[in-house]
Coordinates of N, CA and C in Angstrom, one line a residue:
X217 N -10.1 -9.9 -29.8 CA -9.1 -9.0 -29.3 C -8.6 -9.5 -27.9
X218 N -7.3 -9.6 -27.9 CA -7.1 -10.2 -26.7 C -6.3 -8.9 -25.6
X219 N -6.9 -9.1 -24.4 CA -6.6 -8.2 -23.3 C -5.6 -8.1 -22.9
X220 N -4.4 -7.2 -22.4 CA -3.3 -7.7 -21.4 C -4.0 -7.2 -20.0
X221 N -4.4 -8.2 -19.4 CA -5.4 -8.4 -17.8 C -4.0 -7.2 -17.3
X222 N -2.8 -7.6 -17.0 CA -1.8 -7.3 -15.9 C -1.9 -5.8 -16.2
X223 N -1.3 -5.3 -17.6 CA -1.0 -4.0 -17.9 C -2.7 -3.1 -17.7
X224 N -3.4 -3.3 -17.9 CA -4.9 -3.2 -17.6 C -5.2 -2.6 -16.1
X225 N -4.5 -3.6 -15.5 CA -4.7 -3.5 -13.6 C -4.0 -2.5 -13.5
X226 N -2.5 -2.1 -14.1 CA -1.5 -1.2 -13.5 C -1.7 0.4 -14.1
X227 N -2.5 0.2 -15.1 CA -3.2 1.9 -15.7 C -4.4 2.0 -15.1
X228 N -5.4 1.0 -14.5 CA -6.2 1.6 -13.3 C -5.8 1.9 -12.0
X229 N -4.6 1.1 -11.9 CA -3.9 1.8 -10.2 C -3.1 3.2 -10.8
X230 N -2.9 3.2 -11.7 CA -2.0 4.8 -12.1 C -3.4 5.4 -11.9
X231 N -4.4 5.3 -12.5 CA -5.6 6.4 -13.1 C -6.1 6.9 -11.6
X232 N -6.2 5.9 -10.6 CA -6.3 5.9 -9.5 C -5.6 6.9 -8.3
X233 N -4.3 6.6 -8.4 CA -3.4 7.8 -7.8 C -3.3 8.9 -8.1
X234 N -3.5 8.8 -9.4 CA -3.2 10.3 -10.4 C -4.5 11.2 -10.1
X235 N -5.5 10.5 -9.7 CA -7.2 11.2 -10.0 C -7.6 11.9 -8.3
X236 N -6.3 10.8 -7.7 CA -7.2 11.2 -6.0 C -5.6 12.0 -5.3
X237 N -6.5 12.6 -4.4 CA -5.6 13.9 -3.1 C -4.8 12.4 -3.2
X238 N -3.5 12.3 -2.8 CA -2.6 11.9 -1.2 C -2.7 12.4 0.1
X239 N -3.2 11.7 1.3 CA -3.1 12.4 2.4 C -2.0 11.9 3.4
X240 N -1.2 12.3 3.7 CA 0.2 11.4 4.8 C -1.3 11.6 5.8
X241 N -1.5 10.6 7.0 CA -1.8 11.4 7.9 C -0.9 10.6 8.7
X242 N 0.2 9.9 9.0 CA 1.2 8.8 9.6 C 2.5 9.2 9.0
X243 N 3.1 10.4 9.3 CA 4.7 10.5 8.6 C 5.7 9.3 9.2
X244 N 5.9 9.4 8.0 CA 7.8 8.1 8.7 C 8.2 9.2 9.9
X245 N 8.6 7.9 11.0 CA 9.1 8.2 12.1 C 8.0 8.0 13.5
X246 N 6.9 8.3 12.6 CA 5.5 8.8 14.3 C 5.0 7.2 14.0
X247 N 4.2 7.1 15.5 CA 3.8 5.9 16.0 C 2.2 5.5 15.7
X248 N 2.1 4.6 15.3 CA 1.2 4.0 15.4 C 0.3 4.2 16.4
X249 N -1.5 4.6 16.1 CA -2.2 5.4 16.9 C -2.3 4.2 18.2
X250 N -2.5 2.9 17.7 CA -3.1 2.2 18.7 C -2.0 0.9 19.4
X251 N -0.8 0.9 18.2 CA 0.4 0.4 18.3 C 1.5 0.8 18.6
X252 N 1.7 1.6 20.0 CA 2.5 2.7 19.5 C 4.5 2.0 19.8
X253 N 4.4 0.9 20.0 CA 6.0 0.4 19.3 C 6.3 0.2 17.8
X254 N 4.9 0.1 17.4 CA 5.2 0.5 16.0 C 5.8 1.4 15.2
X255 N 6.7 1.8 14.8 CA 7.1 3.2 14.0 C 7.1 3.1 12.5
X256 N 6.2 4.0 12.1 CA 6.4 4.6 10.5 C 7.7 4.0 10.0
X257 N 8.3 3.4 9.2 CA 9.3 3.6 8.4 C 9.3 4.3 6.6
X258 N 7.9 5.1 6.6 CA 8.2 5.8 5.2 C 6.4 6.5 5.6
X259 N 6.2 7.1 5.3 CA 5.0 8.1 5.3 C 3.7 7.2 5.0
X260 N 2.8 7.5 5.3 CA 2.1 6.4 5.3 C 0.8 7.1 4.9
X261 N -0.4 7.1 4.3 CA -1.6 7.6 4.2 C -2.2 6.3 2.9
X262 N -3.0 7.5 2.5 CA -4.4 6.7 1.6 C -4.5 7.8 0.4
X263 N -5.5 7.4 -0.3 CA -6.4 8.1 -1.2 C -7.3 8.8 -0.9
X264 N -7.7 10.2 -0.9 CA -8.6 10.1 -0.6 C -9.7 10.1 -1.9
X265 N -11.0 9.7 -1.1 CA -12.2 9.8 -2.3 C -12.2 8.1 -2.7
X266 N -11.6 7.5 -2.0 CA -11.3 6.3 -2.2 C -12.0 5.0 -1.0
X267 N -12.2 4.2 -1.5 CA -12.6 3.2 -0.1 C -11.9 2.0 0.1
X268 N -11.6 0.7 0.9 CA -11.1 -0.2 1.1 C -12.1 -0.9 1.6
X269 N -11.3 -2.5 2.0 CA -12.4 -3.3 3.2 C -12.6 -2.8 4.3
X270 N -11.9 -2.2 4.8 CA -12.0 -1.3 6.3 C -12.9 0.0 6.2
X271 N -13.4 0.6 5.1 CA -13.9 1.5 5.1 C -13.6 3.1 4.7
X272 N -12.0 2.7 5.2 CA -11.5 4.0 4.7 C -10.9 3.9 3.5
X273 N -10.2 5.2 3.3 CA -9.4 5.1 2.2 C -8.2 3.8 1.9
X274 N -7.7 4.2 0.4 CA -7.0 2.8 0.1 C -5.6 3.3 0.7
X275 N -5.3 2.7 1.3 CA -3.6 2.7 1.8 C -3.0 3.0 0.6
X276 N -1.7 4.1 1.0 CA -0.5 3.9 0.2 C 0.8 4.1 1.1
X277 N 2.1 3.3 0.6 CA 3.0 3.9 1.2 C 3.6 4.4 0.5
X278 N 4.4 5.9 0.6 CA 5.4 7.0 0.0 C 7.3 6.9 0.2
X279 N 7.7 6.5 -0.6 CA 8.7 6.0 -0.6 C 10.1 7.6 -1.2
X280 N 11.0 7.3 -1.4 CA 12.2 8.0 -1.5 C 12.6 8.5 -2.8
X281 N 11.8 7.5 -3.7 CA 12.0 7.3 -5.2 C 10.8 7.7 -6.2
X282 N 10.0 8.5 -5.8 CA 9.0 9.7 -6.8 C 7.9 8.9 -7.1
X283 N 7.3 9.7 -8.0 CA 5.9 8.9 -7.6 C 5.1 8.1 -8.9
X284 N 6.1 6.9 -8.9 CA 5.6 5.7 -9.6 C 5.4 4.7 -8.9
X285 N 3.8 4.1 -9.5 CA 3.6 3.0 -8.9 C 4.2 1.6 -9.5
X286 N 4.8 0.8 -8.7 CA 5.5 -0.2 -9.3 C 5.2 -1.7 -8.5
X287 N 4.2 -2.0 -7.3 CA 3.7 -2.5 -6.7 C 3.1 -2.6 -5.6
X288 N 2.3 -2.9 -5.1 CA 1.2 -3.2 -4.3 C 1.6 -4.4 -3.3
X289 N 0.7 -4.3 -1.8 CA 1.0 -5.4 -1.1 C -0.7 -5.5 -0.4
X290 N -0.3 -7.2 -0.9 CA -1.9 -8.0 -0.5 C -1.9 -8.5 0.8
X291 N -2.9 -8.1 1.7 CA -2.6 -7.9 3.1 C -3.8 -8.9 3.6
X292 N -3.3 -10.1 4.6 CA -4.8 -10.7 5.0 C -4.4 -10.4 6.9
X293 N -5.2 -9.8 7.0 CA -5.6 -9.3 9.0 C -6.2 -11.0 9.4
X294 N -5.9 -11.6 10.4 CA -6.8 -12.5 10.7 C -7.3 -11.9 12.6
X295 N -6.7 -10.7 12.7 CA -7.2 -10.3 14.0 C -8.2 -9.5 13.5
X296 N -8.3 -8.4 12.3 CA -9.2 -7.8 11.8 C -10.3 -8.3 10.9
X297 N -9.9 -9.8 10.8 CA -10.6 -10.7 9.3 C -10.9 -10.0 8.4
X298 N -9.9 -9.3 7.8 CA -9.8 -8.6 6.6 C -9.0 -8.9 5.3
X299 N -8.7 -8.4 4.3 CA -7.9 -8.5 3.4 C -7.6 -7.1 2.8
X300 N -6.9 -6.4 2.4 CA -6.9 -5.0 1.9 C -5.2 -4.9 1.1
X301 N -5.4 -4.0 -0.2 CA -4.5 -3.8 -0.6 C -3.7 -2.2 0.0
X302 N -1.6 -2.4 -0.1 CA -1.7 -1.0 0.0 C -0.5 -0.9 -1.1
X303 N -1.0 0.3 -1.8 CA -0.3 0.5 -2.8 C 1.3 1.8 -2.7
X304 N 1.9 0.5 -3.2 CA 3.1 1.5 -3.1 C 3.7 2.7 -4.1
X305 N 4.2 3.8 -3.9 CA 4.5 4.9 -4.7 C 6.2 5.2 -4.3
X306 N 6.5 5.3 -5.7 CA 8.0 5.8 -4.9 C 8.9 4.9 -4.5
X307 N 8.9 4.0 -4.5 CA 9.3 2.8 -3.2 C 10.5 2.2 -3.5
X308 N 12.0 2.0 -3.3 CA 12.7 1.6 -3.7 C 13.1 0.1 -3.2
X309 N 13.8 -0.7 -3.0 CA 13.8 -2.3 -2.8 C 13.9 -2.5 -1.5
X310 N 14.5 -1.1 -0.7 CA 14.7 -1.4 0.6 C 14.0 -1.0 1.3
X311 N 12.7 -0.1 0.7 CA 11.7 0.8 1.3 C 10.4 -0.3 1.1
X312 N 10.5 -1.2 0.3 CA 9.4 -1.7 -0.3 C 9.8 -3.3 0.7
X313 N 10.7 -3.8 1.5 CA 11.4 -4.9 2.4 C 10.6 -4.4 3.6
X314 N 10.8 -2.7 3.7 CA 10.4 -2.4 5.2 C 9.2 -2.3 5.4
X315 N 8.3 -2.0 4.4 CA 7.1 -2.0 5.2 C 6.3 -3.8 4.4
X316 N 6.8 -4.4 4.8 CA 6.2 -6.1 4.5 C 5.6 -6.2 5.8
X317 N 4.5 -6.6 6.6 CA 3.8 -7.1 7.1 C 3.9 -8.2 7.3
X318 N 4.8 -8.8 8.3 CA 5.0 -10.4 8.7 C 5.2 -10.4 9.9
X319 N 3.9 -10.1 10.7 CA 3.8 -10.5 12.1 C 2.7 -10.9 12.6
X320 N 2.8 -11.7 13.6 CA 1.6 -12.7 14.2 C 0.5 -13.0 13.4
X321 N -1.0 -12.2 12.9 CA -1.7 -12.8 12.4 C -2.0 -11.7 10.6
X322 N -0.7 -11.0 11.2 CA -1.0 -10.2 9.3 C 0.1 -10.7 8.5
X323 N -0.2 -11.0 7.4 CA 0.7 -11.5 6.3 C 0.4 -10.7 5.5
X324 N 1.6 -9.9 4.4 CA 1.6 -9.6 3.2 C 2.5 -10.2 1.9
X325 N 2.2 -10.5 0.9 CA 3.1 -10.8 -0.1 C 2.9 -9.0 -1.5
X326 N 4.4 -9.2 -1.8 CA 4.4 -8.3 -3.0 C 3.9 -8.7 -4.1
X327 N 3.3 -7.7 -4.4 CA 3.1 -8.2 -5.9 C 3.9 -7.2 -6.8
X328 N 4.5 -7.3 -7.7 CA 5.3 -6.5 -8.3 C 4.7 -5.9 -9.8
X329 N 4.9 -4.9 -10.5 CA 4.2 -4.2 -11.7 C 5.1 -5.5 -12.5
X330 N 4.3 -6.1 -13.6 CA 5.3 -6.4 -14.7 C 5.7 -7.9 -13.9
X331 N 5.1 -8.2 -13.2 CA 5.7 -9.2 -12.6 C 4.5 -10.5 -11.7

Protein backbone atom coordinates (compact mmCIF):
# COMPACT_ATOMS: atom_id res chain seq x y z
CA UNK A 1 0.00 0.00 0.00
CA UNK A 2 1.53 3.03 -0.96
CA UNK A 3 1.53 6.22 1.31
CA UNK A 4 0.93 9.86 0.19
CA UNK A 5 4.13 11.12 2.55
CA UNK A 6 2.90 15.00 1.69
CA UNK A 7 -0.95 14.69 2.42
CA UNK A 8 0.13 12.54 5.61
CA UNK A 9 2.32 15.63 6.88
CA UNK A 10 -0.55 18.18 6.26
CA UNK A 11 -3.33 16.03 8.46
CA UNK A 12 -0.70 15.86 11.28
CA UNK A 13 -0.13 19.68 11.03
CA UNK A 14 -4.19 20.03 10.95
CA UNK A 15 -4.45 17.34 13.98
CA UNK A 16 -1.83 19.44 15.57
CA UNK A 17 -3.52 22.95 15.56
CA UNK A 18 -6.87 21.54 15.92
CA UNK A 19 -5.73 19.54 19.27
CA UNK A 20 -3.60 22.54 20.92
CA UNK A 21 -4.72 26.24 22.72
CA UNK A 22 -3.46 29.13 20.20
CA UNK A 23 -1.77 31.61 22.27
CA UNK A 24 -1.09 35.39 20.45
CA UNK A 25 1.33 36.43 22.96
CA UNK A 26 3.00 39.11 20.05
CA UNK A 27 -0.23 40.90 18.42
CA UNK A 28 0.41 42.42 14.89
CA UNK A 29 1.64 45.87 15.43
CA UNK A 30 3.74 45.36 19.08
CA UNK A 31 7.52 45.01 19.09
CA UNK A 32 9.67 42.54 19.36
CA UNK A 33 10.81 41.76 23.07
CA UNK A 34 14.50 41.94 22.35
CA UNK A 35 14.25 43.54 18.73
CA UNK A 36 12.30 46.21 19.28
CA UNK A 37 12.56 47.78 15.43
CA UNK A 38 11.04 44.91 14.71
CA UNK A 39 7.17 45.04 14.38
CA UNK A 40 4.64 42.28 14.31
CA UNK A 41 3.05 42.29 10.91
CA UNK A 42 0.19 39.63 11.72
CA UNK A 43 -0.24 38.09 15.36
CA UNK A 44 2.25 36.01 16.21
CA UNK A 45 2.16 33.10 18.99
CA UNK A 46 2.62 29.15 19.21
CA UNK A 47 0.86 26.08 20.31
CA UNK A 48 0.56 25.55 23.30
CA UNK A 49 1.34 21.85 24.79
CA UNK A 50 3.66 21.86 22.07
CA UNK A 51 7.61 21.99 21.74
CA UNK A 52 10.21 23.21 19.06
CA UNK A 53 14.12 23.38 18.89
CA UNK A 54 14.14 26.29 21.10
CA UNK A 55 12.15 24.72 23.65
CA UNK A 56 9.09 26.45 23.41
CA UNK A 57 6.12 26.10 21.81
CA UNK A 58 5.76 25.63 17.88
CA UNK A 59 5.42 29.04 16.25
CA UNK A 60 2.46 30.10 14.28
CA UNK A 61 1.56 33.05 12.37
CA UNK A 62 -2.38 34.17 12.31
CA UNK A 63 -3.24 35.65 9.16
CA UNK A 64 -6.59 37.58 7.81
CA UNK A 65 -7.95 34.56 6.04
CA UNK A 66 -9.40 31.97 8.88
CA UNK A 67 -7.99 29.19 10.09
CA UNK A 68 -6.51 26.86 7.46
CA UNK A 69 -3.31 25.64 7.42
CA UNK A 70 -1.85 25.97 3.95
CA UNK A 71 1.89 26.31 4.70
CA UNK A 72 4.74 26.40 6.92
CA UNK A 73 8.12 28.21 6.92
CA UNK A 74 11.52 26.37 7.46
CA UNK A 75 13.64 28.64 9.33
CA UNK A 76 17.61 28.17 9.84
CA UNK A 77 18.99 30.94 12.84
CA UNK A 78 22.77 30.78 12.31
CA UNK A 79 23.02 33.47 15.29
CA UNK A 80 20.78 31.00 17.33
CA UNK A 81 22.23 27.73 15.46
CA UNK A 82 18.86 26.60 15.17
CA UNK A 83 16.41 25.42 12.68
CA UNK A 84 12.54 25.58 13.62
CA UNK A 85 9.38 25.47 11.84
CA UNK A 86 6.46 28.25 11.98
CA UNK A 87 3.25 27.26 10.82
CA UNK A 88 1.06 29.38 9.04
CA UNK A 89 -2.93 29.71 9.61
CA UNK A 90 -5.08 31.96 7.85
CA UNK A 91 -2.40 33.54 5.73
CA UNK A 92 -3.13 35.10 2.51
CA UNK A 93 -0.20 35.68 -0.30
CA UNK A 94 0.57 39.01 1.05
CA UNK A 95 0.47 37.98 4.69
CA UNK A 96 2.37 34.87 3.99
CA UNK A 97 5.48 37.55 1.73
CA UNK A 98 5.47 39.50 5.09
CA UNK A 99 6.47 37.46 7.55
CA UNK A 100 9.52 35.62 5.32
CA UNK A 101 12.62 35.89 7.27
CA UNK A 102 15.45 37.19 5.00
CA UNK A 103 17.77 38.98 7.14
CA UNK A 104 21.46 38.71 8.05
CA UNK A 105 21.92 35.28 9.47
CA UNK A 106 18.03 33.87 9.35
CA UNK A 107 16.72 32.53 6.22
CA UNK A 108 13.33 31.03 5.60
CA UNK A 109 11.88 29.26 2.53
CA UNK A 110 8.02 28.44 2.08
CA UNK A 111 6.83 25.50 1.83
CA UNK A 112 3.46 25.37 0.50
CA UNK A 113 0.39 22.58 1.31
CA UNK A 114 0.06 20.57 -1.99
CA UNK A 115 3.02 21.93 -3.19
Amino acid sequence: MKMNINNDFWQLIDKLVLESEIIIDRPKGSCHPRYPDYIYPLDYGYLAGTSSSDGDGIDIWAGSDGDYVDAIIVIVDLLKRDSEIKILIGCNEEEKQAVMPNYGSMKGILVRRGG
